[in-house]
Amino acid sequence: MFRAIADVLRQIGGAVATVVTLPFRALARLFGGASSTARGRRA
């Protein structure tokens, strides 16, 4: 019983973690690409 509840909470925590980290990964990719392209022009 408790093991099933723990498994559900673990799955929910993993889903929340992925949802929270996805925007930060996208922002990091955007800023990383922007900084690499802006490097050629003017910093």
Short mmCIF file of the C-alpha atoms (twelve columns), coordinates in Angstrom:
data_MODEL
# 
_entry.id   MODEL 
# 
loop_
_atom_site.group_PDB 
_atom_site.id 
_atom_site.type_symbol 
_atom_site.label_atom_id 
_atom_site.label_alt_id 
_atom_site.label_comp_id 
_atom_site.label_asym_id 
_atom_site.label_seq_id 
_atom_site.Cartn_x 
_atom_site.Cartn_y 
_atom_site.Cartn_z 
_atom_site.pdbx_PDB_model_num 
ATOM 1  C CA . MET A 1  0.000  0.000  0.000   1 
ATOM 2  C CA . PHE A 2  2.601  2.540  1.058   1 
ATOM 3  C CA . ARG A 3  4.889  1.354  -1.724  1 
ATOM 4  C CA . ALA A 4  2.188  2.073  -4.318  1 
ATOM 5  C CA . ILE A 5  1.652  5.579  -2.915  1 
ATOM 6  C CA . ALA A 6  5.416  6.161  -2.946  1 
ATOM 7  C CA . ASP A 7  5.613  5.027  -6.581  1 
ATOM 8  C CA . VAL A 8  2.800  7.392  -7.592  1 
ATOM 9  C CA . LEU A 9  4.425  10.301 -5.771  1 
ATOM 10 C CA . ARG A 10 7.750  9.470  -7.408  1 
ATOM 11 C CA . GLN A 11 6.169  9.482  -10.869 1 
ATOM 12 C CA . ILE A 12 4.405  12.781 -10.171 1 
ATOM 13 C CA . GLY A 13 7.679  14.273 -8.909  1 
ATOM 14 C CA . GLY A 14 9.482  13.150 -12.034 1 
ATOM 15 C CA . ALA A 15 6.804  14.646 -14.273 1 
ATOM 16 C CA . VAL A 16 6.881  17.939 -12.372 1 
ATOM 17 C CA . ALA A 17 10.680 17.998 -12.569 1 
ATOM 18 C CA . THR A 18 10.634 17.516 -16.358 1 
ATOM 19 C CA . VAL A 19 7.947  20.183 -16.821 1 
ATOM 20 C CA . VAL A 20 9.891  22.640 -14.656 1 
ATOM 21 C CA . THR A 21 13.254 22.005 -16.335 1 
ATOM 22 C CA . LEU A 22 11.949 22.089 -19.930 1 
ATOM 23 C CA . PRO A 23 11.466 25.896 -20.131 1 
ATOM 24 C CA . PHE A 24 14.910 26.449 -18.605 1 
ATOM 25 C CA . ARG A 25 16.453 24.099 -21.165 1 
ATOM 26 C CA . ALA A 26 14.679 25.958 -23.971 1 
ATOM 27 C CA . LEU A 27 15.836 29.316 -22.596 1 
ATOM 28 C CA . ALA A 28 19.397 28.028 -22.263 1 
ATOM 29 C CA . ARG A 29 19.289 26.828 -25.870 1 
ATOM 30 C CA . LEU A 30 17.876 30.162 -27.042 1 
ATOM 31 C CA . PHE A 31 20.435 32.252 -25.169 1 
ATOM 32 C CA . GLY A 32 23.211 29.870 -26.170 1 
ATOM 33 C CA . GLY A 33 22.325 30.175 -29.860 1 
ATOM 34 C CA . ALA A 34 21.811 33.933 -29.575 1 
ATOM 35 C CA . SER A 35 25.152 34.455 -27.855 1 
ATOM 36 C CA . SER A 36 26.958 32.311 -30.424 1 
ATOM 37 C CA . THR A 37 25.438 34.246 -33.337 1 
ATOM 38 C CA . ALA A 38 25.882 37.656 -31.678 1 
ATOM 39 C CA . ARG A 39 29.530 36.902 -31.051 1 
ATOM 40 C CA . GLY A 40 30.289 37.446 -34.741 1 
ATOM 41 C CA . ARG A 41 28.688 40.904 -34.796 1 
ATOM 42 C CA . ARG A 42 29.053 42.918 -31.640 1 
ATOM 43 C CA . ALA A 43 29.262 41.612 -28.082 1 
# 
